[in-house]
Amino acid sequence: MLVSLNWLKEFVDIKIPPYDFGEALTMSGTKVETMTVVAENVANILTGKITKIEPHPNADKLIVCTVDMGTDERVIVTAAKNVFVGAVVPVAVDGAVLANGTKIGTNDFRGLLSYGMFCSIEELGMNTDLFSKEIMEGILILPENTPLGMDARELLWLNDVIIDVELTANRSDCQSIIGIAREASATLDLPMAGVTTYDSAESTNQIANYLSVRIEDPACPRYVAKMLKVKKIEASPLWMQIKLQNSGVRPINNIVDVTNYVMLELGQPLHAFDYDSLQSQEIVVKTTTDKKIVTLDDKERDIDETMLMITNGKAPVAIAGVMGGENSEITETTSLIVLESANFNKGSVRLTAKKLGLRTEASSRFEKGVDPELAGVAALRATQLLLEIGACEVIEGLIDVYPHVAALKKVSLDINWFNTFVGISLTIDEIAKMLTRLFFKVEKSSDHVLEVEVPSYRLDIDLKEDLAEEVVRIFGYDMIPGTIMGGETMVGGKTPVQKFEDALKNILVGQGYYETLTSSFTSEKRLHGLNSQLEDNLIPLINPLGEENSIMRHTLIGHQLEVISLNYNRKNPFGRFFELSNTYRKNTKPGELPIEEQKLAISSYGGEDYFELKGVVELLLEQSGIKYPDFIAGGSDFLHPGRKAEIFVDGVKLGEIGEIHPVVVKNYELPKRCYVCQLSFAALFDCASLDNKFTDLPKFPASNRDLAILLKADIPAASVETIIRKNSGDILESIELFDVYTGAQIPAGYKSLAYALNFRHHERTLNDNDINPVVDQILSELKRSFDAQLRE
Amino acid sequence: MGFSIAEGPEIEWAKYNFDYLNVPQDHSARDLQDTFYYEDDIVLRTQTSPVQVRVMQEQKPPLRIISPGRVYRCDEIDATHSPVFHQMEGLVIDKGITMSDLKGTLDLFAKKLFGEQTKTKFRPHQFYFTEPSAEMDVTCFKCGGIGCKVCSNTGWIEILGCGMVHPNVLRFCGIDPDEYSGFAFGMGLDRITMIKYGINDLRLLFENDLRFLAQFK
């Protein structure tokens, strides 16, 4: 919200420099985002009245103006088209500086000296967004009665500081100059001025002859109406226009400007109706079954029966709290106006504005909550201003429908509790004083308890904790000491699961793998790329950001492939990645949240083959204390049919590993060969034995046997290893695949796998009689299962 | 300091994400424009605070936890927004925990994280979960407080939101606010990472280009 410091100073006599004021406001809870002088550079631009215009003797497009500067006269040569005799304009005189920094001196225009220049809105540094193109392009014409020789900085508030404040959601009472003024007053401990309102003590009730108001919906807690006779619809006075401009609001005409002015000043949105076009003597606030209304901005809006309307009893004339209707708009011919100062329920306005996609200054204020008490004051303030600027005459009487006046809230504050809670020690009088500065009414009910009456506009104060914050923010958050909490000593740190996560990540990083961070979303389309049927346990979102983010992922594979694809397409020659993240799927148990399962995905491309990835996975398992994982041919359809394995430990499936299927390679624009592994973190953790128990060093030597096995090329090595392990009893210590050969020496379609087997018995030395039968058993089993032969 | 790491579901009951955290029923944060829904009463958590609720409901005070994790909001992806991002929140509940403890603890935390010379500044703010609430700035870790591009010449960087746990929240979680008090704090990890490393586009964090990843060994 934009706040004019000059306007604020009309309520609180702020003497400290603007920057210090901004800092003080921030530290008491009204966060100042930026502070900007309207036109920092502008100097020596004075008001002058054009008294004579003559043609330039040597140039058709230039005119020569004689200007009365109040104390002297000067000649200005200009090409401006919108100036006329009698116009009061801003004149940049000798030594003047324009908003953009340009210095102005005396200039020769085709043989005639010009002692300065006339200025436009832009040259003055005013907010150009708020003016029509017409006004923008010409010289700014000031009101006729403007004093001459006056500094434009003062007159047009070019020296004003515009403070952009960020208000928190609970402080709806600060959405106005008066609201910020209250904060300034409390923060700086300065008195605050009030506003002048129209004296409502009237002798007659003329308004009753014109209008009655009925509320038929509780979403309107209060409706105040005042009627006025229009004297003349014209531009509002300069001072009013400037305050609007410096608050970011466009001046329109005297009536509309007053409604906006009071909204900015007090925070109460107002609306003015043309009485005659209401075509009715009553206003009824209710929902209707009408389908359309044309709003003030000439747009037809679809309305429905949930939206609160201001009606003339039959048809809607305004969308309550959002925008007026075109059918009752103030026009040049308006002779009677109905000024609406009403209160609407914040939820109702929020939903209506949301449905319509129409947020206005009014709706955004109502959405945050407006104090119903304000409606009466605002109506009288607007009346006062309309009379003061000569726009209207009053019609006596006020309509005020206000069925339930809420009592002021009372909250008690125990000083002992407060001091303990905050960790400071203030006296009851100090605390009472700070609350009083914030306009709370405070009474001592005992030597340590304050009874605090909350002003009606402080919708955010209900509890003693709320009051504690009020006191502390005035006392100063920076004045609270910092202490280290006492209480019970607690043992923190990571759980075994968290430590295991760290360990896995460290191993992978140590092996040259990079941890990736990918989004949790996927989509049907993205999943189809994985060459798999969609599973029926997916988690689709009700309101995703586009189709591609419509499902919570149930696998990390797709995202790993996208990472590979991105890097491959950016010409990064090779890559090794991993991610330990959640995956999501439906819970079949009713009334429970979806299942979230952490998975570990590892992937690589370029310069690495399947066995390297497998080696890293084996290392991970080994470091997790998992002795004999089984790699059994098989796995998902995104993997190459002949180059994939599922990983089991003691019959429990940990995950799968393999090369990416050629179809998936194409779908994801991947390099020809990429390798992935995905493990269930929970299964891995369950199988892991993390207590590293010491085993005695072997006392007896090991015996090695190398076996080269010839078998069909499509039989996975993992299956061979499984058979070797199963048939080795308990004397096989380790098994290593050290060579895979295909080529001239062996038949086509076959491969040779060379294994080094290491046998050891912990109680004696093994001899051939121990080992030969085992090797025979292995070979015969391999022959039976795969028709494999020992290669001599 | 005796903190444990608590974790909880990312797909969460709306009541854990909003109701128990004292978020008003008609608050716009609950709208479909702001929060992802899986079912009418199940959302993608918009903050890691529901973890705190779960811990308070399941364990007895004293409590000292931090809860890091993924959170979700309906923001289109751009240089500073992502629908998926990360938060870390902390919670302390015990008898006699004061606002001074909040200040002292977070000041210590900031010094450990950003260096011993770091200063902190607490400004009043508002969160539904806490009362009183504050935002904490730290002296800019680039310029040390003199003012530079990173801190927009203010010398300060806003780093976290915090406050004393709201009595309603304690009550919702079965803790008696007359007996116990506590404080909570929360910060956006992605934003802090970006500031700390001078990363100008949030999308880089989720892209995983090796030339980016290789800079953070």
PDB file of C-alpha atoms in Angstrom, chain A residues 19 23 26-31 166 168-171 345-347 350-351 354 417 419-424 463-470 472-473 477-495 497-498 501 509 514-521 538-546 549 552-553 562-563 566-567 570 572 574-577 579 581-582 584-587 591-596 598 605, chain B residues 1-13 24-29 31-42 44 54 61-64 70 72-77 83-84 86 92-105 108 121-126 128 130-135 137 154 156 158 164-168 171 177-178 181-183 190 204-211 213-217:
ATOM      1  CA  TYR A  19      14.480   7.202   6.520  1.00  0.00           C
ATOM      2  CA  GLU A  23      12.947   2.257  10.065  1.00  0.00           C
ATOM      3  CA  THR A  26       9.289  -1.292  10.280  1.00  0.00           C
ATOM      4  CA  MET A  27      10.560  -2.095  13.746  1.00  0.00           C
ATOM      5  CA  SER A  28       7.117  -1.595  15.267  1.00  0.00           C
ATOM      6  CA  GLY A  29       5.504  -3.965  12.772  1.00  0.00           C
ATOM      7  CA  THR A  30       4.525  -1.940   9.695  1.00  0.00           C
ATOM      8  CA  LYS A  31       7.116  -3.098   7.229  1.00  0.00           C
ATOM      9  CA  GLU A 166       3.660  -4.263   3.353  1.00  0.00           C
ATOM     10  CA  THR A 168       0.251  -8.237   7.372  1.00  0.00           C
ATOM     11  CA  ALA A 169      -3.036 -10.022   6.751  1.00  0.00           C
ATOM     12  CA  ASN A 170      -4.370  -9.381  10.255  1.00  0.00           C
ATOM     13  CA  ARG A 171      -3.984  -5.591  10.197  1.00  0.00           C
ATOM     14  CA  ASN A 345     -18.669  -9.696   5.256  1.00  0.00           C
ATOM     15  CA  LYS A 346     -15.100 -10.423   4.203  1.00  0.00           C
ATOM     16  CA  GLY A 347     -15.733 -14.027   3.175  1.00  0.00           C
ATOM     17  CA  ARG A 350     -13.712 -12.548  -1.208  1.00  0.00           C
ATOM     18  CA  LEU A 351     -15.690 -15.337  -2.850  1.00  0.00           C
ATOM     19  CA  LYS A 354     -12.754 -14.434  -6.814  1.00  0.00           C
ATOM     20  CA  TRP A 417       2.604 -13.841  32.948  1.00  0.00           C
ATOM     21  CA  ASN A 419       7.115 -10.708  31.860  1.00  0.00           C
ATOM     22  CA  THR A 420       7.785 -14.436  32.215  1.00  0.00           C
ATOM     23  CA  PHE A 421       6.510 -15.194  28.708  1.00  0.00           C
ATOM     24  CA  VAL A 422       8.674 -12.548  27.076  1.00  0.00           C
ATOM     25  CA  GLY A 423      11.659 -12.810  29.394  1.00  0.00           C
ATOM     26  CA  ILE A 424      11.766  -9.169  30.482  1.00  0.00           C
ATOM     27  CA  LEU A 463      -6.047 -13.049  23.494  1.00  0.00           C
ATOM     28  CA  LYS A 464      -3.435 -12.086  26.041  1.00  0.00           C
ATOM     29  CA  GLU A 465      -0.771 -13.288  23.602  1.00  0.00           C
ATOM     30  CA  ASP A 466      -2.073 -10.740  21.086  1.00  0.00           C
ATOM     31  CA  LEU A 467      -1.663  -8.015  23.696  1.00  0.00           C
ATOM     32  CA  ALA A 468       1.812  -9.298  24.526  1.00  0.00           C
ATOM     33  CA  GLU A 469       2.829  -8.731  20.928  1.00  0.00           C
ATOM     34  CA  GLU A 470       1.370  -5.222  21.034  1.00  0.00           C
ATOM     35  CA  VAL A 472       6.580  -5.909  22.806  1.00  0.00           C
ATOM     36  CA  ARG A 473       6.458  -4.262  19.400  1.00  0.00           C
ATOM     37  CA  TYR A 477      11.805  -6.429  19.627  1.00  0.00           C
ATOM     38  CA  ASP A 478      15.439  -5.350  19.603  1.00  0.00           C
ATOM     39  CA  MET A 479      15.220  -4.507  23.313  1.00  0.00           C
ATOM     40  CA  ILE A 480      14.436  -8.098  24.304  1.00  0.00           C
ATOM     41  CA  PRO A 481      17.580  -9.859  25.513  1.00  0.00           C
ATOM     42  CA  GLY A 482      18.704 -13.075  23.840  1.00  0.00           C
ATOM     43  CA  THR A 483      18.978 -16.039  26.191  1.00  0.00           C
ATOM     44  CA  ILE A 484      19.791 -19.690  25.752  1.00  0.00           C
ATOM     45  CA  MET A 485      16.857 -21.768  26.839  1.00  0.00           C
ATOM     46  CA  GLY A 486      17.013 -23.694  30.033  1.00  0.00           C
ATOM     47  CA  GLY A 487      14.835 -26.673  30.761  1.00  0.00           C
ATOM     48  CA  GLU A 488      15.673 -30.312  30.440  1.00  0.00           C
ATOM     49  CA  THR A 489      18.838 -31.218  28.541  1.00  0.00           C
ATOM     50  CA  MET A 490      17.864 -33.129  25.474  1.00  0.00           C
ATOM     51  CA  VAL A 491      19.759 -35.544  23.299  1.00  0.00           C
ATOM     52  CA  GLY A 492      19.181 -34.700  19.679  1.00  0.00           C
ATOM     53  CA  GLY A 493      20.895 -35.800  16.534  1.00  0.00           C
ATOM     54  CA  LYS A 494      20.016 -38.003  13.659  1.00  0.00           C
ATOM     55  CA  THR A 495      18.051 -41.234  13.747  1.00  0.00           C
ATOM     56  CA  VAL A 497      17.500 -44.032   9.203  1.00  0.00           C
ATOM     57  CA  GLN A 498      18.745 -40.472   8.700  1.00  0.00           C
ATOM     58  CA  GLU A 501      20.588 -41.864   4.185  1.00  0.00           C
ATOM     59  CA  VAL A 509      29.258 -38.937  -3.998  1.00  0.00           C
ATOM     60  CA  TYR A 514      25.982 -36.190  -8.413  1.00  0.00           C
ATOM     61  CA  GLU A 515      22.857 -35.820  -6.317  1.00  0.00           C
ATOM     62  CA  THR A 516      19.981 -34.448  -8.361  1.00  0.00           C
ATOM     63  CA  LEU A 517      16.919 -32.476  -7.307  1.00  0.00           C
ATOM     64  CA  THR A 518      13.882 -33.084  -9.472  1.00  0.00           C
ATOM     65  CA  SER A 519      10.241 -32.141  -9.069  1.00  0.00           C
ATOM     66  CA  SER A 520       7.710 -34.542  -7.564  1.00  0.00           C
ATOM     67  CA  PHE A 521       5.277 -34.184 -10.442  1.00  0.00           C
ATOM     68  CA  LEU A 538      -1.275 -43.216  -9.145  1.00  0.00           C
ATOM     69  CA  ILE A 539      -1.949 -39.978  -7.295  1.00  0.00           C
ATOM     70  CA  PRO A 540      -3.471 -37.399  -9.663  1.00  0.00           C
ATOM     71  CA  LEU A 541      -3.913 -33.820  -8.435  1.00  0.00           C
ATOM     72  CA  ILE A 542      -7.241 -31.977  -8.563  1.00  0.00           C
ATOM     73  CA  ASN A 543      -5.649 -28.677  -9.598  1.00  0.00           C
ATOM     74  CA  PRO A 544      -2.272 -29.320 -11.225  1.00  0.00           C
ATOM     75  CA  LEU A 545      -0.163 -26.740 -13.023  1.00  0.00           C
ATOM     76  CA  GLY A 546      -0.737 -28.217 -16.471  1.00  0.00           C
ATOM     77  CA  ASN A 549       2.602 -31.857 -13.647  1.00  0.00           C
ATOM     78  CA  MET A 552       2.621 -37.314  -8.105  1.00  0.00           C
ATOM     79  CA  ARG A 553       5.434 -39.571  -9.282  1.00  0.00           C
ATOM     80  CA  GLU A 562      15.069 -36.413 -18.027  1.00  0.00           C
ATOM     81  CA  VAL A 563      18.259 -35.364 -16.240  1.00  0.00           C
ATOM     82  CA  LEU A 566      19.096 -32.665 -20.606  1.00  0.00           C
ATOM     83  CA  ASN A 567      22.787 -33.228 -19.998  1.00  0.00           C
ATOM     84  CA  ARG A 570      23.682 -30.050 -23.750  1.00  0.00           C
ATOM     85  CA  ASN A 572      27.921 -33.008 -21.454  1.00  0.00           C
ATOM     86  CA  PHE A 574      29.004 -38.366 -19.537  1.00  0.00           C
ATOM     87  CA  GLY A 575      27.074 -38.218 -16.336  1.00  0.00           C
ATOM     88  CA  ARG A 576      26.464 -40.116 -13.127  1.00  0.00           C
ATOM     89  CA  PHE A 577      23.482 -39.169 -10.994  1.00  0.00           C
ATOM     90  CA  GLU A 579      18.468 -39.093  -6.094  1.00  0.00           C
ATOM     91  CA  SER A 581      13.424 -38.993  -2.823  1.00  0.00           C
ATOM     92  CA  ASN A 582       9.854 -39.859  -2.079  1.00  0.00           C
ATOM     93  CA  TYR A 584       3.791 -41.644  -4.029  1.00  0.00           C
ATOM     94  CA  ARG A 585       0.974 -44.086  -4.584  1.00  0.00           C
ATOM     95  CA  LYS A 586      -2.585 -44.771  -3.596  1.00  0.00           C
ATOM     96  CA  ASN A 587      -3.379 -46.306  -0.284  1.00  0.00           C
ATOM     97  CA  GLY A 591      -9.371 -43.123   5.383  1.00  0.00           C
ATOM     98  CA  GLU A 592      -5.602 -43.132   5.202  1.00  0.00           C
ATOM     99  CA  LEU A 593      -3.161 -40.852   3.451  1.00  0.00           C
ATOM    100  CA  PRO A 594      -1.463 -41.989   0.246  1.00  0.00           C
ATOM    101  CA  ILE A 595       1.669 -44.074   0.648  1.00  0.00           C
ATOM    102  CA  GLU A 596       4.974 -42.254   0.407  1.00  0.00           C
ATOM    103  CA  GLN A 598      11.514 -43.255  -0.442  1.00  0.00           C
ATOM    104  CA  TYR A 605      25.497 -42.580 -19.323  1.00  0.00           C
TER     105      TYR A 605
ATOM    106  CA  MET B   1      21.446 -28.028  21.244  1.00  0.00           C
ATOM    107  CA  GLY B   2      19.478 -31.219  21.443  1.00  0.00           C
ATOM    108  CA  PHE B   3      17.354 -30.946  18.305  1.00  0.00           C
ATOM    109  CA  SER B   4      16.155 -34.052  16.467  1.00  0.00           C
ATOM    110  CA  ILE B   5      15.094 -34.204  12.850  1.00  0.00           C
ATOM    111  CA  ALA B   6      11.401 -34.974  12.382  1.00  0.00           C
ATOM    112  CA  GLU B   7       9.849 -35.996   9.106  1.00  0.00           C
ATOM    113  CA  GLY B   8       6.293 -36.337   7.928  1.00  0.00           C
ATOM    114  CA  PRO B   9       4.119 -36.899   4.895  1.00  0.00           C
ATOM    115  CA  GLU B  10       4.208 -34.502   1.960  1.00  0.00           C
ATOM    116  CA  ILE B  11       0.677 -35.464   1.012  1.00  0.00           C
ATOM    117  CA  GLU B  12      -1.134 -34.358   4.124  1.00  0.00           C
ATOM    118  CA  TRP B  13      -4.559 -33.950   5.685  1.00  0.00           C
ATOM    119  CA  PRO B  24      -8.756 -19.294   9.397  1.00  0.00           C
ATOM    120  CA  GLN B  25     -11.378 -21.357   7.569  1.00  0.00           C
ATOM    121  CA  ASP B  26     -11.882 -18.720   4.880  1.00  0.00           C
ATOM    122  CA  HIS B  27      -8.207 -17.936   4.340  1.00  0.00           C
ATOM    123  CA  SER B  28      -7.106 -17.670   0.730  1.00  0.00           C
ATOM    124  CA  ALA B  29      -4.155 -20.004   1.353  1.00  0.00           C
ATOM    125  CA  ASP B  31      -7.880 -21.867  -2.222  1.00  0.00           C
ATOM    126  CA  LEU B  32      -7.277 -24.084  -5.231  1.00  0.00           C
ATOM    127  CA  GLN B  33      -5.208 -21.216  -6.637  1.00  0.00           C
ATOM    128  CA  ASP B  34      -2.746 -21.515  -3.783  1.00  0.00           C
ATOM    129  CA  THR B  35      -2.691 -25.112  -2.628  1.00  0.00           C
ATOM    130  CA  PHE B  36      -2.576 -28.399  -4.546  1.00  0.00           C
ATOM    131  CA  TYR B  37      -5.352 -30.799  -3.630  1.00  0.00           C
ATOM    132  CA  TYR B  38      -5.437 -34.556  -4.084  1.00  0.00           C
ATOM    133  CA  GLU B  39      -8.822 -34.892  -2.434  1.00  0.00           C
ATOM    134  CA  ASP B  40     -11.056 -32.317  -0.764  1.00  0.00           C
ATOM    135  CA  ASP B  41      -9.432 -32.991   2.593  1.00  0.00           C
ATOM    136  CA  ILE B  42      -5.962 -34.002   1.388  1.00  0.00           C
ATOM    137  CA  LEU B  44       0.224 -31.314  -0.809  1.00  0.00           C
ATOM    138  CA  ARG B  54       2.267 -34.480  14.348  1.00  0.00           C
ATOM    139  CA  PRO B  61       7.050 -32.104  25.740  1.00  0.00           C
ATOM    140  CA  PRO B  62       9.853 -31.211  26.108  1.00  0.00           C
ATOM    141  CA  LEU B  63      10.304 -31.112  22.341  1.00  0.00           C
ATOM    142  CA  ARG B  64      13.125 -29.825  20.218  1.00  0.00           C
ATOM    143  CA  ARG B  70       9.615 -30.622   0.295  1.00  0.00           C
ATOM    144  CA  TYR B  72       4.235 -27.342  -2.525  1.00  0.00           C
ATOM    145  CA  ARG B  73       2.364 -24.241  -3.645  1.00  0.00           C
ATOM    146  CA  CYS B  74       0.551 -23.404  -6.868  1.00  0.00           C
ATOM    147  CA  ASP B  75       3.181 -21.043  -8.233  1.00  0.00           C
ATOM    148  CA  GLU B  76       4.116 -21.135 -11.896  1.00  0.00           C
ATOM    149  CA  ILE B  77       7.818 -21.760 -12.354  1.00  0.00           C
ATOM    150  CA  PRO B  83       5.639 -25.241  -7.239  1.00  0.00           C
ATOM    151  CA  VAL B  84       8.015 -27.564  -5.373  1.00  0.00           C
ATOM    152  CA  HIS B  86      12.023 -26.773   0.453  1.00  0.00           C
ATOM    153  CA  VAL B  92      10.835 -25.957  20.825  1.00  0.00           C
ATOM    154  CA  ILE B  93       8.232 -26.701  23.500  1.00  0.00           C
ATOM    155  CA  ASP B  94       9.000 -26.820  27.194  1.00  0.00           C
ATOM    156  CA  LYS B  95       8.024 -25.264  30.472  1.00  0.00           C
ATOM    157  CA  GLY B  96       9.173 -21.660  30.740  1.00  0.00           C
ATOM    158  CA  ILE B  97      10.330 -21.090  27.174  1.00  0.00           C
ATOM    159  CA  THR B  98      10.422 -17.311  26.609  1.00  0.00           C
ATOM    160  CA  MET B  99      10.653 -14.897  23.718  1.00  0.00           C
ATOM    161  CA  SER B 100      14.177 -14.151  24.916  1.00  0.00           C
ATOM    162  CA  ASP B 101      14.991 -17.826  24.356  1.00  0.00           C
ATOM    163  CA  LEU B 102      13.634 -17.541  20.836  1.00  0.00           C
ATOM    164  CA  LYS B 103      15.929 -14.595  20.175  1.00  0.00           C
ATOM    165  CA  GLY B 104      18.981 -16.136  21.810  1.00  0.00           C
ATOM    166  CA  THR B 105      18.578 -19.499  20.088  1.00  0.00           C
ATOM    167  CA  LEU B 108      23.158 -18.496  17.897  1.00  0.00           C
ATOM    168  CA  LYS B 121      17.453  -8.192  13.743  1.00  0.00           C
ATOM    169  CA  PHE B 122      13.943  -9.195  14.756  1.00  0.00           C
ATOM    170  CA  ARG B 123      10.983  -7.330  13.259  1.00  0.00           C
ATOM    171  CA  PRO B 124       7.334  -7.828  14.262  1.00  0.00           C
ATOM    172  CA  HIS B 125       5.338  -9.831  11.744  1.00  0.00           C
ATOM    173  CA  GLN B 126       2.264 -11.999  11.599  1.00  0.00           C
ATOM    174  CA  TYR B 128      -1.324 -17.692  12.239  1.00  0.00           C
ATOM    175  CA  THR B 130       2.587 -17.956  16.264  1.00  0.00           C
ATOM    176  CA  GLU B 131       1.828 -14.998  18.541  1.00  0.00           C
ATOM    177  CA  PRO B 132       3.839 -12.833  18.940  1.00  0.00           C
ATOM    178  CA  SER B 133       5.479 -13.336  15.555  1.00  0.00           C
ATOM    179  CA  ALA B 134       8.635 -11.966  14.022  1.00  0.00           C
ATOM    180  CA  GLU B 135      10.816 -12.014  10.976  1.00  0.00           C
ATOM    181  CA  ASP B 137      17.071 -10.526   9.287  1.00  0.00           C
ATOM    182  CA  THR B 154      20.099  -2.521   3.129  1.00  0.00           C
ATOM    183  CA  TRP B 156      20.252  -7.040   5.928  1.00  0.00           C
ATOM    184  CA  GLU B 158      15.441 -11.591   5.612  1.00  0.00           C
ATOM    185  CA  MET B 164       5.955 -17.997  20.101  1.00  0.00           C
ATOM    186  CA  VAL B 165       3.690 -20.970  19.319  1.00  0.00           C
ATOM    187  CA  HIS B 166       0.084 -19.741  19.311  1.00  0.00           C
ATOM    188  CA  PRO B 167      -1.913 -21.018  22.316  1.00  0.00           C
ATOM    189  CA  ASN B 168      -4.616 -22.279  19.927  1.00  0.00           C
ATOM    190  CA  ARG B 171      -4.396 -26.593  22.472  1.00  0.00           C
ATOM    191  CA  PRO B 177      -0.662 -23.481  26.995  1.00  0.00           C
ATOM    192  CA  ASP B 178      -0.858 -22.530  30.666  1.00  0.00           C
ATOM    193  CA  SER B 181       5.200 -22.488  25.953  1.00  0.00           C
ATOM    194  CA  GLY B 182       7.452 -22.670  22.972  1.00  0.00           C
ATOM    195  CA  PHE B 183       8.721 -21.118  19.828  1.00  0.00           C
ATOM    196  CA  ASP B 190      15.953 -22.738  -1.778  1.00  0.00           C
ATOM    197  CA  LEU B 204      18.886 -24.013 -12.080  1.00  0.00           C
ATOM    198  CA  LEU B 205      18.393 -25.932  -8.825  1.00  0.00           C
ATOM    199  CA  PHE B 206      15.859 -28.269 -10.457  1.00  0.00           C
ATOM    200  CA  GLU B 207      17.544 -28.601 -13.842  1.00  0.00           C
ATOM    201  CA  ASN B 208      20.555 -30.698 -12.761  1.00  0.00           C
ATOM    202  CA  ASP B 209      22.961 -29.606 -15.468  1.00  0.00           C
ATOM    203  CA  LEU B 210      26.291 -31.226 -14.587  1.00  0.00           C
ATOM    204  CA  ARG B 211      28.125 -27.968 -15.089  1.00  0.00           C
ATOM    205  CA  LEU B 213      26.051 -29.615 -10.049  1.00  0.00           C
ATOM    206  CA  ALA B 214      29.828 -29.834 -10.326  1.00  0.00           C
ATOM    207  CA  GLN B 215      30.118 -26.432  -8.625  1.00  0.00           C
ATOM    208  CA  PHE B 216      28.731 -27.793  -5.350  1.00  0.00           C
ATOM    209  CA  LYS B 217      30.972 -30.683  -4.367  1.00  0.00           C
TER     210      LYS B 217
END
